[in-house]
Amino acid sequence: MSERGVYIGRYVVPKDREYYEIRNPADTRQLVAKFPKLTREDTRGTIAIAKDAFLKWSKTLPVERAKILYKAAEIIESRANDLAKLLTMEEGKTLADSMFEVIRTVNLLRFYAGLIVKDMGKVIPSQDRNTIILTTREPLGVIAVITPWNFPLSLPAWKIIPAIATGNTVVWKPASITPTIALELVKAFYEAGLPEGVLNLVTGPASEVGDELVTNREVDAITFTGSLQTGREINEKVGRQNRFVRIQLELGGKNAMVLSKNGDANLAVELTVRSAFGLTGQACTATSRFLVPEDMHDEVLSKLIERTKKVVVGNGLRQGVDMGPLASREQYEKVLGYIEIGKNEGAKLVYGGQPIKGGEEFDYGYFVMPTIFDQVTPDMRIAKEEIFGPVLAVMTYRTLDEAIDIVNSTEYGLIAGIITRDISEAAKFAENVKVGVVKVNKPTIGLEPWVPYGGVKGSGNDIYKEMGEEAIEFFTRIKATYIGY
Ligand code: NDP
């Protein structure tokens, strides 16, 4: 913490602000950091700083911005081990998964640094002689970035980097439980030479800080990732204000993995276990429904249980751990609550379903066993609602058409996977599932930063994509210029 408060940039946190504690979800005795609960007024102050910084930043040359991004990549890469450790202590995921986030952030920085010095518009032939028509892309202004805790580094990075790269300034509200790793990203940017006020971090309650970011008329665009419920709330609030502001909403998922009759059952089990229990099931891309042909059910279920028994649960900092704790008490209670719901609605609990306690490693953390429910039907809540934890629903089907209907039967539409050796079946599946991303013989988790990403239906407002070259579209507007000569 600097003398000026935790904020880097021009905003100084008033001395009388309350601070709240961040604790390690694997061992709540361990204090990770303290952060101030900022107010609505503080948030307004940072928006004004960002607005002011926009005047100069938007006029910098792309090549100058690219230089800062390359430098930030170098800084983060040189600190990769420390950052991964900090991320694990704050969010709970394994060290390998944290390292994956750090490296993805480095890749995103280099990708957008390269991209913004490429073409950013086009030349269109005119119907008149002696006329050139060209389009250019301009930054929007101040971008409000609101992010969840489950990918606390790389997910904000895939919003913030293209925003800043294209000449916008940012006010970022990280999830309240993961601000420590957020601050490290901000620090790396400033150490790389980012001018004051271009990236501003605001921590504090969603009801004050989040609400101000959503409703402040000086904000030119809002990019949000989080739950469907919050996404709806934000959409409604902005609508009620009757103002024109860009909103990007990336929301939850209820992703299915389908094993086809023509697929490799062992591969399906391996990828499903990794996608359901890796990241403790706390990934928007996690597999939470596993669809198995009726006549392969018994064989596949026993393979699934045997493979799940091998998942090592523990403190993410320990070597060899596959699955860490849930990220917070709230998450822990929510997941245990859904396990009760599953039991009560008649699904058959075939593995897990318990918190893990006992010994130094487990007594102070939010650990839950990887959990499998069998005989789940599409009408059950555990088949429809996002649990966001290590709970897998096994369902059966008879034909591929029926499997596709089940995949499409929830209000979400983020990712769907199929395991098959039949190319026609894979193509039919890809064409008919209502999702933003399809995976064939691949885990549902795992996205590449150069590929556009985003959900449909209740998984996103589906106007702009994130990541890839497409991310630039949200953060810029097109201007057409006619030049006669
Ligand atoms: P929330 O919707 O609870 O919160 C997300 C962010 O929004 C947090 O920073 C939160 O602040 C803030 N927030 C909450 N309420 C408001 C409000 N009314 N106005 C403005 N800001 C608000 O989601 P979680 O953090 O629990 O994240 C998990 C969810 O994110 C899951 O549904 C998951 O599927 C989804 N997700 C989607 C992804 C995608 O790409 N589609 C990727 C990753 C996650 P605070 O922390 O202070 O409450």
Coordinates of C-alpha atoms and ligand atoms in Angstrom, one line a residue:
M1 CA 0.0 0.0 0.0
S2 CA 1.5 3.4 -0.9
E3 CA 1.1 6.6 1.1
R4 CA -1.5 7.6 -1.4
G5 CA -3.7 4.7 -0.5
V6 CA -4.1 1.5 -2.5
Y7 CA -4.9 3.3 -5.7
I8 CA -2.5 3.9 -8.4
G9 CA -3.4 6.9 -10.4
R10 CA -4.6 10.2 -9.2
Y11 CA -7.4 9.2 -6.8
V12 CA -6.4 9.2 -3.1
V13 CA -8.5 7.2 -0.8
P14 CA -9.9 9.3 2.0
K15 CA -8.4 8.4 5.4
D16 CA -11.7 7.6 7.0
R17 CA -12.7 4.8 4.7
E18 CA -13.4 1.4 6.3
Y19 CA -11.3 -1.6 5.2
Y20 CA -12.4 -5.2 4.8
E21 CA -10.3 -8.4 4.9
I22 CA -9.4 -10.9 2.2
R23 CA -8.8 -14.3 3.6
N24 CA -7.4 -17.5 2.0
P25 CA -10.4 -19.8 1.2
A26 CA -8.2 -22.8 1.7
D27 CA -7.2 -21.6 5.2
T28 CA -9.3 -18.7 6.5
R29 CA -6.8 -18.1 9.3
Q30 CA -4.5 -16.6 6.7
L31 CA -5.1 -12.9 6.0
V32 CA -4.2 -12.1 2.4
A33 CA -4.8 -8.3 2.3
K34 CA -7.1 -5.5 3.3
F35 CA -9.0 -3.2 0.9
P36 CA -11.0 -0.1 1.4
K37 CA -14.8 0.0 1.0
L38 CA -15.1 2.8 -1.4
T39 CA -18.3 4.8 -1.7
R40 CA -20.4 6.2 -4.5
E41 CA -18.6 9.5 -4.2
D42 CA -15.2 7.8 -4.5
T43 CA -16.3 6.0 -7.6
R44 CA -17.6 9.3 -9.1
G45 CA -14.2 10.8 -8.4
T46 CA -12.3 8.0 -10.3
I47 CA -14.7 8.3 -13.2
A48 CA -13.9 12.0 -13.4
I49 CA -10.2 11.1 -13.4
A50 CA -10.6 8.6 -16.1
K51 CA -12.6 11.1 -18.2
D52 CA -9.8 13.6 -17.9
A53 CA -7.1 11.1 -18.7
F54 CA -9.0 10.1 -21.9
L55 CA -8.3 13.5 -23.5
K56 CA -4.6 12.7 -23.8
W57 CA -4.6 8.9 -23.9
S58 CA -7.0 8.8 -26.8
K59 CA -4.6 10.9 -28.8
T60 CA -1.5 8.7 -28.2
L61 CA -0.3 6.7 -31.2
P62 CA -1.1 3.0 -31.3
V63 CA 2.6 2.2 -31.5
E64 CA 3.1 4.1 -28.2
R65 CA 0.3 2.1 -26.5
A66 CA 1.7 -1.1 -27.9
K67 CA 5.0 -0.4 -26.3
I68 CA 3.4 -0.1 -22.9
L69 CA 1.5 -3.4 -23.4
Y70 CA 4.7 -5.2 -24.4
K71 CA 6.5 -3.9 -21.4
A72 CA 3.6 -4.9 -19.0
A73 CA 3.7 -8.4 -20.5
E74 CA 7.4 -8.6 -19.7
I75 CA 6.8 -7.4 -16.1
I76 CA 4.0 -9.9 -15.5
E77 CA 6.0 -12.7 -17.1
S78 CA 9.0 -12.0 -14.8
R79 CA 6.7 -12.2 -11.8
A80 CA 4.7 -15.2 -12.9
N81 CA 5.6 -17.4 -10.0
D82 CA 4.7 -14.8 -7.3
L83 CA 1.5 -13.8 -9.1
A84 CA 0.3 -17.4 -9.5
K85 CA 1.0 -18.0 -5.8
L86 CA -0.9 -14.8 -4.8
L87 CA -3.8 -15.8 -7.0
T88 CA -4.1 -19.2 -5.4
M89 CA -4.0 -17.7 -1.9
E90 CA -6.8 -15.3 -2.8
E91 CA -9.1 -17.4 -5.0
G92 CA -8.1 -21.0 -4.0
K93 CA -7.5 -22.5 -7.5
T94 CA -4.5 -24.8 -7.9
L95 CA -1.1 -23.3 -8.7
A96 CA -1.1 -24.8 -12.2
D97 CA -4.5 -23.1 -12.9
S98 CA -3.3 -19.8 -11.5
M99 CA -0.2 -20.0 -13.7
F100 CA -2.4 -20.6 -16.7
E101 CA -4.2 -17.3 -15.9
V102 CA -0.9 -15.4 -15.6
I103 CA 0.4 -16.8 -18.9
R104 CA -2.9 -16.1 -20.6
T105 CA -2.7 -12.5 -19.4
V106 CA 0.8 -12.2 -20.9
N107 CA -0.5 -13.6 -24.2
L108 CA -3.4 -11.2 -24.3
L109 CA -1.0 -8.2 -23.8
R110 CA 1.2 -9.3 -26.7
F111 CA -1.8 -10.2 -28.9
Y112 CA -3.5 -6.8 -28.6
A113 CA -0.1 -5.0 -28.8
G114 CA 0.4 -6.6 -32.2
L115 CA -3.2 -6.1 -33.3
I116 CA -3.5 -2.4 -32.7
V117 CA -0.7 -1.5 -35.0
K118 CA -2.4 -3.4 -37.8
D119 CA -5.2 -2.0 -40.0
M120 CA -8.1 -0.4 -38.0
G121 CA -10.4 0.5 -40.8
K122 CA -11.0 0.2 -44.6
V123 CA -11.0 2.1 -47.8
I124 CA -14.3 1.8 -49.7
P125 CA -14.5 2.7 -53.5
S126 CA -16.7 5.7 -54.1
Q127 CA -19.5 6.2 -56.7
D128 CA -18.0 9.6 -57.4
R129 CA -14.7 10.4 -59.1
N130 CA -11.8 12.0 -57.2
T131 CA -13.2 10.7 -53.9
I132 CA -11.7 8.5 -51.2
I133 CA -13.9 7.0 -48.6
L134 CA -12.4 5.5 -45.5
T135 CA -13.4 4.2 -42.2
T136 CA -11.5 4.6 -39.0
R137 CA -12.1 3.2 -35.5
E138 CA -12.2 5.6 -32.5
P139 CA -12.1 4.9 -28.8
L140 CA -15.4 5.4 -26.9
G141 CA -14.2 7.2 -23.7
V142 CA -14.5 5.8 -20.1
I143 CA -15.2 2.1 -19.9
A144 CA -16.6 0.6 -16.7
V145 CA -15.2 -2.9 -16.2
I146 CA -17.1 -5.1 -13.7
T147 CA -15.7 -8.6 -13.2
P148 CA -16.3 -11.8 -11.2
W149 CA -13.8 -13.6 -8.9
N150 CA -13.4 -16.9 -10.6
F151 CA -10.8 -15.8 -13.2
P152 CA -9.7 -12.7 -11.3
L153 CA -6.7 -11.9 -13.5
S154 CA -7.1 -13.1 -17.0
L155 CA -10.8 -12.4 -17.4
P156 CA -10.5 -8.7 -16.5
A157 CA -7.3 -8.7 -18.6
W158 CA -9.3 -9.7 -21.7
K159 CA -11.5 -6.7 -21.2
I160 CA -9.0 -4.1 -19.9
I161 CA -6.3 -4.8 -22.5
P162 CA -8.3 -4.2 -25.6
A163 CA -10.0 -1.2 -24.0
I164 CA -6.8 0.5 -23.2
A165 CA -5.0 -0.6 -26.4
T166 CA -7.7 1.1 -28.5
G167 CA -7.3 4.4 -26.5
N168 CA -10.1 4.2 -23.9
T169 CA -9.6 4.7 -20.2
V170 CA -11.0 2.3 -17.6
V171 CA -12.6 2.3 -14.2
W172 CA -12.5 -1.3 -12.9
K173 CA -14.5 -2.9 -10.1
P174 CA -13.1 -6.3 -9.4
A175 CA -15.2 -8.8 -7.4
S176 CA -15.0 -7.9 -3.7
I177 CA -13.3 -11.2 -2.8
T178 CA -10.4 -10.9 -5.3
P179 CA -9.0 -7.4 -5.4
T180 CA -5.4 -8.3 -4.4
I181 CA -4.5 -9.9 -7.7
A182 CA -6.4 -7.1 -9.5
L183 CA -4.1 -4.5 -7.9
E184 CA -1.1 -6.4 -9.2
L185 CA -2.3 -6.1 -12.8
V186 CA -2.8 -2.4 -12.3
K187 CA 0.6 -2.0 -10.8
A188 CA 2.2 -3.8 -13.8
F189 CA 0.5 -1.4 -16.2
Y190 CA 1.8 1.7 -14.4
E191 CA 5.3 0.3 -14.0
A192 CA 5.2 -0.3 -17.8
G193 CA 4.6 3.5 -18.3
L194 CA 0.8 3.8 -18.4
P195 CA 0.0 7.5 -17.8
E196 CA -1.9 8.3 -14.5
G197 CA -5.7 7.9 -14.6
V198 CA -5.9 5.6 -17.6
L199 CA -6.6 2.5 -15.5
N200 CA -8.4 3.0 -12.1
L201 CA -9.3 0.3 -9.6
V202 CA -12.3 0.8 -7.3
T203 CA -13.0 -1.7 -4.5
G204 CA -16.1 -1.8 -2.4
P205 CA -19.7 -3.0 -2.3
A206 CA -21.6 -3.6 -5.5
S207 CA -24.5 -1.6 -4.2
E208 CA -22.4 1.6 -4.1
V209 CA -19.4 1.2 -6.4
G210 CA -21.0 -1.2 -8.9
D211 CA -24.2 0.8 -9.0
E212 CA -22.4 4.1 -9.6
L213 CA -20.4 2.6 -12.5
V214 CA -23.6 1.3 -14.1
T215 CA -25.6 4.5 -13.7
N216 CA -23.1 7.3 -14.0
R217 CA -23.7 9.2 -17.3
E218 CA -20.1 10.0 -17.8
V219 CA -19.4 6.3 -18.4
D220 CA -19.4 5.5 -22.2
A221 CA -19.6 1.7 -22.1
I222 CA -20.1 -1.0 -19.6
T223 CA -18.5 -4.4 -19.9
F224 CA -19.7 -6.9 -17.3
T225 CA -19.1 -10.6 -16.6
G226 CA -21.0 -12.3 -13.8
S227 CA -24.2 -14.0 -13.0
L228 CA -27.4 -13.9 -15.1
Q229 CA -29.3 -12.3 -12.2
T230 CA -26.8 -9.4 -11.9
G231 CA -26.6 -9.1 -15.7
R232 CA -30.4 -8.7 -15.9
E233 CA -30.3 -6.1 -13.1
I234 CA -27.7 -4.0 -14.9
N235 CA -29.5 -4.2 -18.2
E236 CA -32.7 -3.1 -16.6
K237 CA -31.1 -0.2 -14.7
V238 CA -29.5 1.2 -17.8
G239 CA -32.7 0.7 -19.8
R240 CA -34.7 2.7 -17.2
Q241 CA -32.2 5.6 -17.6
N242 CA -33.1 5.8 -21.2
R243 CA -29.5 6.6 -22.3
F244 CA -27.5 5.3 -25.2
V245 CA -24.6 3.4 -23.7
R246 CA -22.9 0.2 -24.9
I247 CA -23.3 -2.8 -22.6
Q248 CA -21.6 -6.1 -22.9
L249 CA -22.9 -8.8 -20.6
E250 CA -21.2 -12.2 -20.3
L251 CA -23.2 -14.3 -17.9
G252 CA -23.5 -17.8 -16.5
G253 CA -23.6 -21.3 -18.1
K254 CA -25.0 -24.8 -17.7
N255 CA -22.7 -26.5 -20.1
A256 CA -23.2 -30.1 -21.3
M257 CA -20.8 -32.7 -22.5
V258 CA -22.4 -35.3 -24.7
L259 CA -20.8 -38.8 -25.2
S260 CA -22.0 -40.1 -28.5
K261 CA -22.4 -43.9 -29.2
N262 CA -19.5 -43.4 -31.6
G263 CA -17.3 -41.7 -29.1
D264 CA -14.5 -42.9 -26.9
A265 CA -16.0 -43.4 -23.5
N266 CA -12.6 -43.2 -21.7
L267 CA -11.9 -39.9 -23.4
A268 CA -15.3 -38.6 -22.5
V269 CA -14.9 -39.6 -18.8
E270 CA -11.4 -38.0 -18.7
L271 CA -12.5 -34.7 -20.2
T272 CA -15.7 -34.5 -18.2
V273 CA -13.9 -35.0 -14.9
R274 CA -11.4 -32.4 -15.8
S275 CA -14.1 -29.9 -16.9
A276 CA -16.5 -30.6 -14.0
F277 CA -14.0 -30.7 -11.1
G278 CA -11.0 -28.8 -12.4
L279 CA -11.2 -25.2 -11.1
T280 CA -13.6 -26.7 -8.5
G281 CA -16.3 -26.3 -11.0
Q282 CA -16.2 -22.6 -10.6
A283 CA -15.7 -21.8 -14.3
C284 CA -18.3 -20.4 -16.6
T285 CA -17.0 -23.0 -19.1
A286 CA -17.3 -25.9 -16.6
T287 CA -19.2 -29.1 -17.6
S288 CA -22.2 -29.5 -15.3
R289 CA -24.2 -32.0 -17.3
F290 CA -22.9 -35.2 -18.7
L291 CA -25.2 -36.8 -21.3
V292 CA -24.6 -40.6 -21.9
P293 CA -26.4 -43.0 -24.3
E294 CA -28.9 -45.0 -22.3
D295 CA -27.3 -48.4 -23.3
M296 CA -23.8 -47.2 -22.2
H297 CA -24.9 -45.8 -18.9
D298 CA -23.8 -48.5 -16.5
E299 CA -20.3 -48.9 -18.0
V300 CA -19.7 -45.1 -18.3
L301 CA -21.0 -44.3 -14.8
S302 CA -18.6 -46.8 -13.1
K303 CA -15.7 -45.4 -15.1
L304 CA -16.7 -41.9 -14.1
I305 CA -16.8 -42.8 -10.4
E306 CA -13.5 -44.6 -10.6
R307 CA -11.8 -41.6 -12.3
T308 CA -13.4 -39.1 -9.9
K309 CA -12.0 -41.0 -6.9
K310 CA -8.6 -40.1 -8.2
V311 CA -9.2 -36.3 -8.0
V312 CA -7.0 -35.0 -5.3
V313 CA -8.6 -32.2 -3.3
G314 CA -6.6 -29.9 -1.1
N315 CA -4.9 -26.5 -0.7
G316 CA -4.1 -25.3 -4.2
L317 CA -0.5 -24.4 -3.2
R318 CA 0.3 -28.1 -2.5
Q319 CA 1.9 -30.0 -5.3
G320 CA -0.3 -32.7 -6.8
V321 CA -3.6 -31.1 -5.9
D322 CA -6.3 -31.2 -8.7
M323 CA -9.1 -29.3 -7.0
G324 CA -8.9 -26.5 -4.4
P325 CA -11.6 -25.2 -2.1
L326 CA -14.7 -23.1 -3.1
A327 CA -13.7 -19.5 -3.2
S328 CA -15.9 -18.2 -0.3
R329 CA -18.3 -19.1 2.4
E330 CA -21.1 -17.9 0.2
Q331 CA -20.0 -20.3 -2.5
Y332 CA -19.6 -23.2 -0.1
E333 CA -23.1 -22.7 1.3
K334 CA -24.6 -22.4 -2.1
V335 CA -23.0 -25.6 -3.4
L336 CA -24.0 -27.6 -0.3
G337 CA -27.5 -26.1 -0.7
Y338 CA -27.7 -27.4 -4.3
I339 CA -26.6 -30.9 -3.2
E340 CA -29.5 -31.0 -0.8
I341 CA -31.8 -29.8 -3.6
G342 CA -30.6 -32.6 -5.8
K343 CA -31.2 -35.2 -3.2
N344 CA -34.7 -33.8 -2.4
E345 CA -35.8 -33.7 -6.0
G346 CA -35.0 -37.4 -6.5
A347 CA -31.6 -37.5 -8.2
K348 CA -29.4 -40.3 -7.0
L349 CA -26.2 -39.2 -5.3
V350 CA -23.6 -41.7 -6.4
Y351 CA -20.4 -39.9 -5.3
G352 CA -19.3 -37.1 -2.9
G353 CA -21.9 -34.8 -1.7
Q354 CA -20.1 -33.9 1.5
P355 CA -17.9 -31.1 2.8
I356 CA -14.3 -32.3 3.6
K357 CA -13.1 -31.8 7.1
G358 CA -10.3 -33.2 9.3
G359 CA -6.8 -32.1 9.9
E360 CA -4.9 -28.9 9.3
E361 CA -5.4 -28.9 5.6
F362 CA -9.2 -29.1 5.6
D363 CA -10.6 -27.7 8.9
Y364 CA -10.2 -24.0 8.0
G365 CA -11.1 -24.1 4.3
Y366 CA -14.2 -24.3 2.1
F367 CA -13.6 -27.9 0.8
V368 CA -16.4 -30.0 -0.7
M369 CA -16.0 -33.4 -2.4
P370 CA -16.4 -33.7 -6.1
T371 CA -20.0 -34.7 -6.4
I372 CA -21.9 -36.8 -9.0
F373 CA -25.7 -37.1 -9.3
D374 CA -27.1 -39.9 -11.5
Q375 CA -30.7 -40.3 -12.9
V376 CA -31.0 -36.5 -13.4
T377 CA -33.8 -35.4 -15.6
P378 CA -34.1 -32.2 -17.6
D379 CA -36.8 -30.8 -15.3
M380 CA -34.8 -30.9 -12.1
R381 CA -33.2 -27.7 -10.8
I382 CA -29.8 -29.3 -10.7
A383 CA -30.1 -29.9 -14.4
K384 CA -31.2 -26.3 -15.2
E385 CA -29.6 -23.9 -12.7
E386 CA -26.0 -22.9 -12.6
I387 CA -24.5 -24.3 -9.4
F388 CA -21.0 -23.0 -10.0
G389 CA -19.3 -25.8 -8.0
P390 CA -18.0 -29.3 -8.3
V391 CA -21.4 -31.0 -8.9
L392 CA -22.0 -33.1 -12.0
A393 CA -25.4 -34.2 -13.3
V394 CA -25.4 -37.5 -15.3
M395 CA -28.3 -37.8 -17.7
T396 CA -29.2 -40.3 -20.4
Y397 CA -30.6 -40.0 -23.9
R398 CA -31.5 -42.3 -26.9
T399 CA -30.9 -40.3 -30.1
L400 CA -28.6 -37.5 -31.0
D401 CA -31.7 -35.3 -31.7
E402 CA -32.8 -35.9 -28.1
A403 CA -29.3 -35.1 -26.8
I404 CA -29.3 -31.8 -28.7
D405 CA -32.8 -31.0 -27.2
I406 CA -31.5 -31.7 -23.7
V407 CA -28.4 -29.5 -24.3
N408 CA -30.7 -26.7 -25.5
S409 CA -33.2 -27.2 -22.7
T410 CA -31.8 -24.6 -20.2
E411 CA -32.0 -20.9 -20.3
Y412 CA -28.2 -20.7 -20.8
G413 CA -26.2 -21.0 -24.0
L414 CA -22.5 -20.7 -23.4
I415 CA -20.6 -23.9 -24.4
A416 CA -21.4 -27.5 -25.4
G417 CA -19.1 -30.4 -26.0
I418 CA -19.5 -33.7 -27.9
I419 CA -17.2 -36.8 -27.9
T420 CA -17.5 -38.6 -31.2
R421 CA -15.5 -40.2 -33.9
D422 CA -18.2 -39.4 -36.5
I423 CA -17.5 -36.1 -38.3
S424 CA -21.1 -35.8 -39.6
E425 CA -22.4 -36.2 -36.1
A426 CA -20.0 -33.6 -34.8
A427 CA -21.1 -31.2 -37.6
K428 CA -24.8 -31.8 -36.9
F429 CA -24.3 -31.2 -33.2
A430 CA -22.3 -28.0 -33.8
E431 CA -25.0 -26.6 -36.1
N432 CA -27.9 -27.3 -33.8
V433 CA -26.7 -26.5 -30.3
K434 CA -27.6 -23.0 -29.2
V435 CA -24.3 -21.9 -27.7
G436 CA -21.4 -19.5 -28.4
V437 CA -18.7 -22.1 -28.4
V438 CA -18.7 -25.8 -29.4
K439 CA -16.0 -28.3 -28.5
V440 CA -15.5 -31.6 -30.2
N441 CA -13.3 -34.2 -28.4
K442 CA -12.0 -31.3 -26.2
P443 CA -12.8 -30.3 -22.6
T444 CA -15.4 -27.6 -22.2
I445 CA -13.0 -25.6 -20.1
G446 CA -10.1 -23.8 -21.8
L447 CA -10.3 -20.9 -24.2
E448 CA -7.7 -19.4 -26.4
P449 CA -7.3 -15.6 -26.3
W450 CA -7.2 -15.2 -30.0
V451 CA -10.6 -16.8 -30.5
P452 CA -13.8 -14.8 -30.1
Y453 CA -15.9 -15.8 -27.1
G454 CA -19.3 -15.1 -25.8
G455 CA -22.6 -16.8 -24.8
V456 CA -26.1 -16.7 -26.3
K457 CA -29.6 -16.8 -24.6
G458 CA -29.2 -16.3 -20.9
S459 CA -25.4 -16.5 -21.1
G460 CA -24.9 -13.1 -22.6
N461 CA -26.5 -10.2 -24.4
D462 CA -24.8 -11.5 -27.5
I463 CA -24.1 -8.2 -29.3
Y464 CA -20.3 -8.1 -29.1
K465 CA -17.7 -10.9 -28.6
E466 CA -14.8 -10.9 -26.2
M467 CA -11.2 -11.8 -27.0
G468 CA -9.9 -12.3 -30.5
E469 CA -9.8 -9.5 -33.0
E470 CA -13.6 -9.1 -32.4
A471 CA -13.0 -7.6 -28.9
I472 CA -11.9 -4.4 -30.7
E473 CA -15.5 -3.9 -32.0
F474 CA -16.9 -3.3 -28.5
F475 CA -14.3 -0.8 -27.5
T476 CA -14.3 1.3 -30.7
R477 CA -16.8 3.1 -32.9
I478 CA -16.5 3.4 -36.7
K479 CA -16.4 6.8 -38.4
A480 CA -16.7 7.1 -42.1
T481 CA -14.8 10.0 -43.8
Y482 CA -15.4 11.1 -47.4
I483 CA -12.5 13.0 -49.0
G484 CA -12.9 14.8 -52.3
Y485 CA -9.8 15.9 -54.3
Ligands
NDP1 P1 -21.9 -11.6 -9.6 O1 -22.9 -11.3 -10.7 O2 -22.4 -11.8 -8.3 O3 -20.8 -10.5 -9.5 C1 -20.0 -10.1 -10.6 C2 -19.4 -8.7 -10.4 O4 -20.5 -7.8 -10.4 C3 -18.7 -8.5 -9.1 O5 -17.7 -7.6 -9.2 C4 -19.9 -7.9 -8.2 O6 -19.4 -7.2 -7.1 C5 -20.5 -7.0 -9.2 N1 -21.9 -6.7 -8.9 C6 -22.8 -7.5 -8.2 N2 -24.1 -6.9 -8.2 C7 -23.9 -5.7 -8.9 C8 -24.8 -4.7 -9.3 N3 -26.1 -4.7 -9.0 N4 -24.4 -3.7 -10.0 C9 -23.1 -3.6 -10.4 N5 -22.2 -4.6 -10.1 C10 -22.6 -5.6 -9.4 O7 -21.1 -12.9 -10.1 P2 -19.9 -13.7 -9.3 O8 -18.9 -12.7 -9.0 O9 -20.5 -14.5 -8.3 O10 -19.4 -14.6 -10.5 C11 -19.9 -15.8 -10.9 C12 -20.7 -15.7 -12.1 O11 -20.0 -15.2 -13.2 C13 -21.3 -17.0 -12.6 O12 -22.6 -16.9 -12.9 C14 -20.4 -17.3 -13.8 O13 -21.0 -18.2 -14.7 C15 -20.2 -15.9 -14.4 N6 -19.1 -15.9 -15.3 C16 -19.3 -15.8 -16.6 C17 -18.2 -15.9 -17.5 C18 -18.5 -15.7 -19.0 O14 -17.5 -15.3 -19.7 N7 -19.7 -15.9 -19.5 C19 -16.9 -16.1 -17.1 C20 -16.7 -16.2 -15.6 C21 -17.8 -16.1 -14.8 P3 -19.2 -7.9 -5.6 O15 -18.1 -8.9 -5.8 O16 -18.8 -6.7 -4.8 O17 -20.5 -8.5 -5.3

